[in-house]
XYZ file of C-alpha atoms in Angstrom:
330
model
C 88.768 67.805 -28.439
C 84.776 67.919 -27.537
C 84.341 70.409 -24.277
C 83.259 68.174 -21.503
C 79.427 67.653 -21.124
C 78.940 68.254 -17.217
C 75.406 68.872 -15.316
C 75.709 71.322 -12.717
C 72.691 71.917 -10.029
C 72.813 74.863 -8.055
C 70.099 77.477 -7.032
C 68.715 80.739 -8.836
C 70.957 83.141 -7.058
C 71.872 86.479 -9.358
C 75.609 85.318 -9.069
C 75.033 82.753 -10.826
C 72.581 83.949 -14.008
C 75.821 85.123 -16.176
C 77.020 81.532 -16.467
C 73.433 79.863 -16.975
C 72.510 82.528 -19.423
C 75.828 81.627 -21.094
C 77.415 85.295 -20.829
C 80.219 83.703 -18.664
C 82.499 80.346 -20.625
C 83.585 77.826 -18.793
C 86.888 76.781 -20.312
C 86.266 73.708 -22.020
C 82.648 73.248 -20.486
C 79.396 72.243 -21.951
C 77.085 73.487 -19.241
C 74.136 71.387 -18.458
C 72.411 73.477 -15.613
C 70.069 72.727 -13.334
C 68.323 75.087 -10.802
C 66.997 73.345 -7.592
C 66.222 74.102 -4.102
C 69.318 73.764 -1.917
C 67.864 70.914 -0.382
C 66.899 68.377 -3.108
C 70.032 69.271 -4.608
C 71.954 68.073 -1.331
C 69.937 65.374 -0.922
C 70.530 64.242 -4.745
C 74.123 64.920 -4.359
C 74.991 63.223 -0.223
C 72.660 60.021 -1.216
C 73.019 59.297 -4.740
C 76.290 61.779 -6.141
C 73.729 63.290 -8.709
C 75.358 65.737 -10.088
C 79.224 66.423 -11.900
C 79.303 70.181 -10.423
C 77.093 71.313 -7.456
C 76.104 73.169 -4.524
C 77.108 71.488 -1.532
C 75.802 71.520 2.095
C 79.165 73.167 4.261
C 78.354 70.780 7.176
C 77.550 67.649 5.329
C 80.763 68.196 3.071
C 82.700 68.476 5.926
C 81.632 65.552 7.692
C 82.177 63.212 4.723
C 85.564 64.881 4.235
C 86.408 64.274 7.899
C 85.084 60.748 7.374
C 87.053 60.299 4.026
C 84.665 59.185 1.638
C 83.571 62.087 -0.081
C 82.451 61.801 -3.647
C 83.006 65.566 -4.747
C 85.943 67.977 -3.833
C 85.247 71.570 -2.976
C 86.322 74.375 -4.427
C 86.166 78.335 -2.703
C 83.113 79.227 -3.937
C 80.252 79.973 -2.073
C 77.097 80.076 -3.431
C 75.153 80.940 -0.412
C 76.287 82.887 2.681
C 73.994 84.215 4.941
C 73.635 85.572 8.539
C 71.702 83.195 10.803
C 70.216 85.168 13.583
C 67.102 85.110 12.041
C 67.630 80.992 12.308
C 65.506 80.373 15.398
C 61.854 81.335 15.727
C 60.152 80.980 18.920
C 56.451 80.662 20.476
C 55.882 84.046 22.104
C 53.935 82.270 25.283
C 56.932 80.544 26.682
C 58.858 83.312 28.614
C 61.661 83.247 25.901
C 63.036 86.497 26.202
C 66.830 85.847 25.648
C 68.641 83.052 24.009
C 69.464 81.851 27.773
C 66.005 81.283 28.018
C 66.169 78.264 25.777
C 67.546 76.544 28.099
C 65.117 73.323 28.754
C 63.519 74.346 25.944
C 62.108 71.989 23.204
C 63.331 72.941 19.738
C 62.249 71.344 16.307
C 64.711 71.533 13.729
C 64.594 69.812 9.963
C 68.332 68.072 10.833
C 70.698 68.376 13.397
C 73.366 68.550 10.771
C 72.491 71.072 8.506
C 75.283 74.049 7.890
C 72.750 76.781 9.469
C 72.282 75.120 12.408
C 75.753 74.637 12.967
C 76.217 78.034 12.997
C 73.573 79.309 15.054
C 74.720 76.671 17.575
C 77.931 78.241 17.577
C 77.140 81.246 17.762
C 74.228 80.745 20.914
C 77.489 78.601 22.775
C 79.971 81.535 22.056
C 77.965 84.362 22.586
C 75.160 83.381 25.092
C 76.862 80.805 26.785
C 73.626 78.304 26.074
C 74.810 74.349 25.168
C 73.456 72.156 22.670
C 73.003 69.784 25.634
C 70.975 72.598 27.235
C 68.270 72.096 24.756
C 65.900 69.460 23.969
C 65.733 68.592 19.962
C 62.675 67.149 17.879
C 63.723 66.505 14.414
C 61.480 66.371 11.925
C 60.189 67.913 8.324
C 58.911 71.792 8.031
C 55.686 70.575 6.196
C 56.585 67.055 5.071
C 56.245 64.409 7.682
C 59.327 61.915 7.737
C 62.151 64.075 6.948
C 65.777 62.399 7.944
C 69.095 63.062 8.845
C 71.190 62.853 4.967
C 73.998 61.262 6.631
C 74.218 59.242 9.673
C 75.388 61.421 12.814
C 76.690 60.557 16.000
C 76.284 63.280 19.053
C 78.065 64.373 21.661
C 76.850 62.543 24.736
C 73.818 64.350 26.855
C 72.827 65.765 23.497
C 69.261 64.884 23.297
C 67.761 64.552 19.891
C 64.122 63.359 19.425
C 62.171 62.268 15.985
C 59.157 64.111 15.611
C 56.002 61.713 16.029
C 55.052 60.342 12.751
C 52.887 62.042 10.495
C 53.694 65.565 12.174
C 55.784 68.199 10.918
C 57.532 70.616 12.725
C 55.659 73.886 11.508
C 52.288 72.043 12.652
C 53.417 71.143 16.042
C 55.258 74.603 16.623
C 51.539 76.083 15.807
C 50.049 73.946 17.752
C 52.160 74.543 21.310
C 53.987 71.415 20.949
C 57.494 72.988 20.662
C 58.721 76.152 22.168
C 60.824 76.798 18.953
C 61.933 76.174 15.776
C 65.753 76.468 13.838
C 66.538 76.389 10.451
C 67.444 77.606 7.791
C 64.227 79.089 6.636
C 61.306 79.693 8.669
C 58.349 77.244 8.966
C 54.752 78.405 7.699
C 53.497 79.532 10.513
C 55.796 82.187 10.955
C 55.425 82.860 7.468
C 51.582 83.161 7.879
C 51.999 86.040 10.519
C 51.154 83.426 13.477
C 50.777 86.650 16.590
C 51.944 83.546 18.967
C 55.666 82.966 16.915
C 58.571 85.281 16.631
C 62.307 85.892 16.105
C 64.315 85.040 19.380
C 66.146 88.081 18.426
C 63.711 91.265 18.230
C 65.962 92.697 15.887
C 68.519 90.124 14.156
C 70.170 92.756 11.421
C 71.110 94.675 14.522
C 72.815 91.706 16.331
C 74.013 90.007 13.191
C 76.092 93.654 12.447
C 77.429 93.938 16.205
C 78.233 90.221 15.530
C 80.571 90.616 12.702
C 82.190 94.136 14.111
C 83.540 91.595 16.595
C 84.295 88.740 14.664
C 84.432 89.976 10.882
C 82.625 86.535 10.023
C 80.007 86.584 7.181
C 78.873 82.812 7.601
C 79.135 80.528 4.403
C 76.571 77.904 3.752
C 77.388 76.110 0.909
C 80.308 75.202 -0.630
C 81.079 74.115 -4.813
C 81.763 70.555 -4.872
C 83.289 68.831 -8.180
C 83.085 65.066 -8.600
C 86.131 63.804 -7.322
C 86.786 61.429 -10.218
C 86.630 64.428 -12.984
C 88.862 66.527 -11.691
C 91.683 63.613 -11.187
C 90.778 62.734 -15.124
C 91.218 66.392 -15.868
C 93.463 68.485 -13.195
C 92.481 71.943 -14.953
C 88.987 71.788 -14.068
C 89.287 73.171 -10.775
C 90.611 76.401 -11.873
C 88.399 76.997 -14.773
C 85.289 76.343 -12.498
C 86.557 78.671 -10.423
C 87.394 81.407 -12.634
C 83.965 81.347 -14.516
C 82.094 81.494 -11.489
C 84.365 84.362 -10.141
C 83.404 85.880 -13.236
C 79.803 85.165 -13.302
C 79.493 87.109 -9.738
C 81.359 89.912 -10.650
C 78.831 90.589 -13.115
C 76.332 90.018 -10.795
C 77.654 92.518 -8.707
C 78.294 95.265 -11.217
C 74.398 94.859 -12.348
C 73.655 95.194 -8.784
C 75.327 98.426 -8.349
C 73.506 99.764 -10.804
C 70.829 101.574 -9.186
C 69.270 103.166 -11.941
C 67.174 100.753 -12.766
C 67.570 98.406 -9.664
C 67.700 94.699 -10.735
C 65.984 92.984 -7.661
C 62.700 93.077 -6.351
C 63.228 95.075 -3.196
C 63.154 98.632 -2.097
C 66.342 100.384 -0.465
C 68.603 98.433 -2.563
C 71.012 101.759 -2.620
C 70.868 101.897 1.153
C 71.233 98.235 1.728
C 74.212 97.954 -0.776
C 75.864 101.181 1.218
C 75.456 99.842 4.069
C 76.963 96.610 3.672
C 79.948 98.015 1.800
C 80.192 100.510 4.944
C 79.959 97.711 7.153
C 81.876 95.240 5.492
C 83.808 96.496 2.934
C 83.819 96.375 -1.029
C 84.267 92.811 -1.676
C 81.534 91.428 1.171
C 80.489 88.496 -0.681
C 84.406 87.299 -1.156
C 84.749 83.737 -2.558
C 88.252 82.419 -2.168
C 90.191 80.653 1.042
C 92.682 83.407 1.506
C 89.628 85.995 2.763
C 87.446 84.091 4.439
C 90.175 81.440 6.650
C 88.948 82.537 9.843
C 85.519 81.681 9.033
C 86.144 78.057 8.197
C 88.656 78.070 10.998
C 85.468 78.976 13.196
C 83.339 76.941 11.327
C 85.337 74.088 11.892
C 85.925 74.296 15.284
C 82.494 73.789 16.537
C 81.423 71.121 13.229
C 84.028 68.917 15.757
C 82.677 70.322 18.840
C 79.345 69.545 18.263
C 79.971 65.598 17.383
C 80.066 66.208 13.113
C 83.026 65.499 12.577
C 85.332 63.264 14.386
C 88.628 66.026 14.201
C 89.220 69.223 13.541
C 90.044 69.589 10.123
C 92.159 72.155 8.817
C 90.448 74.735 5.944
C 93.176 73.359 3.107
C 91.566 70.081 3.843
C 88.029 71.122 2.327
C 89.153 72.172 -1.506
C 90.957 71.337 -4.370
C 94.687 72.498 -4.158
C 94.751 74.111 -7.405
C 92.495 76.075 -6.298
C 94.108 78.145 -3.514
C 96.584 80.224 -5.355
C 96.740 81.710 -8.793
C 98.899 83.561 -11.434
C 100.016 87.370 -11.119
C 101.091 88.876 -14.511
């Protein structure tokens, strides 16, 4: 029997460069990889189901999941996680000191949907006690006029969402005074370009992300591994040996990264950094799997429904592939 010829699109993450370099098999996979930004990818995969094996948007999964018409099924591996208090850049001239102080505020954002801003919604309603009705929203592209929502939404009512005006982007009006701020997942160009009139809401986000995850123990996960729902009912091993190779392929990744002799990404303090993070939160911090990381899709979850994405609350089993939440012990 021929391996299966699948194309898989994910990003350039070190995790992942044992598998496309082909030091990691796939049982009874012909890779076909493809490394995009996270957002054509999810845009390839939520409008047109692209793709046989990719990255998938946490937020947009889930709401097609809740809805019952997605295309792919998850499994527990996360190719991005990330802390978002970095998420939300403001204009320094608008007396935002604290996150209360967005209240009233007018904030651009690329989509209302999008995993990170789920999360830093969440965490500015649990933490600072501000609403998403509290804020005004202008949606629109970073530097690409036009941008929409990838799936059709339906908010909460009071939540205010505007379209930014056409032919503007939300970097350019943020530079120009037209917004107070800006969340996303990455940071528009004119924070990028040192604008003196833009900054972090948070003066120091490591230092709030760490007191943030002494008291919750969450290490947020952005994207999810989505197989096309029609392989794996043709071929009910798949799950697992997706799984397993790209278990395998970060372990690697891991091991190389350890290895501080010769460090193996382009950053100083990579010893401290790793030492810290173990210190912080333990060996394993980048843990793939349901079984470790339940209470962060339980909290994930929670406010995906509260904030109008997805119409219940859906339990973490309901997001990936069964065979995929329990293995063998020899």
């Amino acid at each position: 029997m021929s391996d299966l010829s699948l194309s898989i699109a994910i990003g350039p993450y070190d995790r992942m460069m044992p598998l496309v370099r082909g030091e990691v098999r796939m049982d009874a996979v012909d890779p076909h990889f493809m490394l995009l930004e996270p957002e054509e990818i999810f845009f390839r995969a939520m409008r047109h189901e692209a793709f046989d094996i990719c990255e998938l948007s946490l937020s947009s999964y889930a709401l097609r999941v809740a809805r019952g018409d997605s295309p792919y099924v998850a499994i527990p591996v996360f190719p991005s996680r990330a802390f978002r208090h970095t998420c939300i850049v403001v204009r320094d001239d608008r007396g935002i000191r604290t996150p209360a102080d967005l209240r009233g505020k007018r904030i651009g954002m690329p989509e209302y949907q999008l995993t990170a801003n789920v999360w830093a919604r969440a965490i500015l309603e649990e933490e600072y006690g501000v609403q998403q009705r509290d804020i005004i929203w202008v949606r629109g592209g970073y530097e690409t006029p036009g941008r929409i929502e990838k799936l059709p939404v339906t908010l909460p009512d009071g939540v205010r969402v505007e379209n930014a005006p056409e032919g503007r982007t939300i970097s350019g009006m943020l530079a120009a005074g037209e917004l107070d701020g800006v969340m996303g997942p990455r940071a528009p160009s004119c924070f990028e370009r040192g604008d003196p009139a833009i900054r972090w809401l948070f003066d120091d986000p490591t230092a709030e992300a760490q007191a943030w995850f002494r008291k919750t123990r969450i290490f947020p996960v952005m994207h999810v591994l989505g197989i096309r729902k029609s392989l794996v009912e043709q071929h009910p091993w798949l799950a697992m040996a997706v799984m397993k190779a790209f278990e395998r392929s970060k372990a690697i990744a891991l091991d190389r990264l350890t290895d501080t002799s010769a460090t193996k990404v382009t950053l100083p303090f990579v010893e401290e950094s790793l030492r810290r993070a173990r210190q912080l939160m333990g060996e394993d911090f980048f843990s793939y799997g349901l079984a470790p990381n339940r209470h962060v899709f339980e909290y994930f979850l929670r406010h995906h429904h509260a904030q109008g994405l997805s119409d219940r609350v859906l339990a973490p089993e309901a997001l990936f592939h069964a065979s995929t939440l329990e293995s063998h012990k020899v």
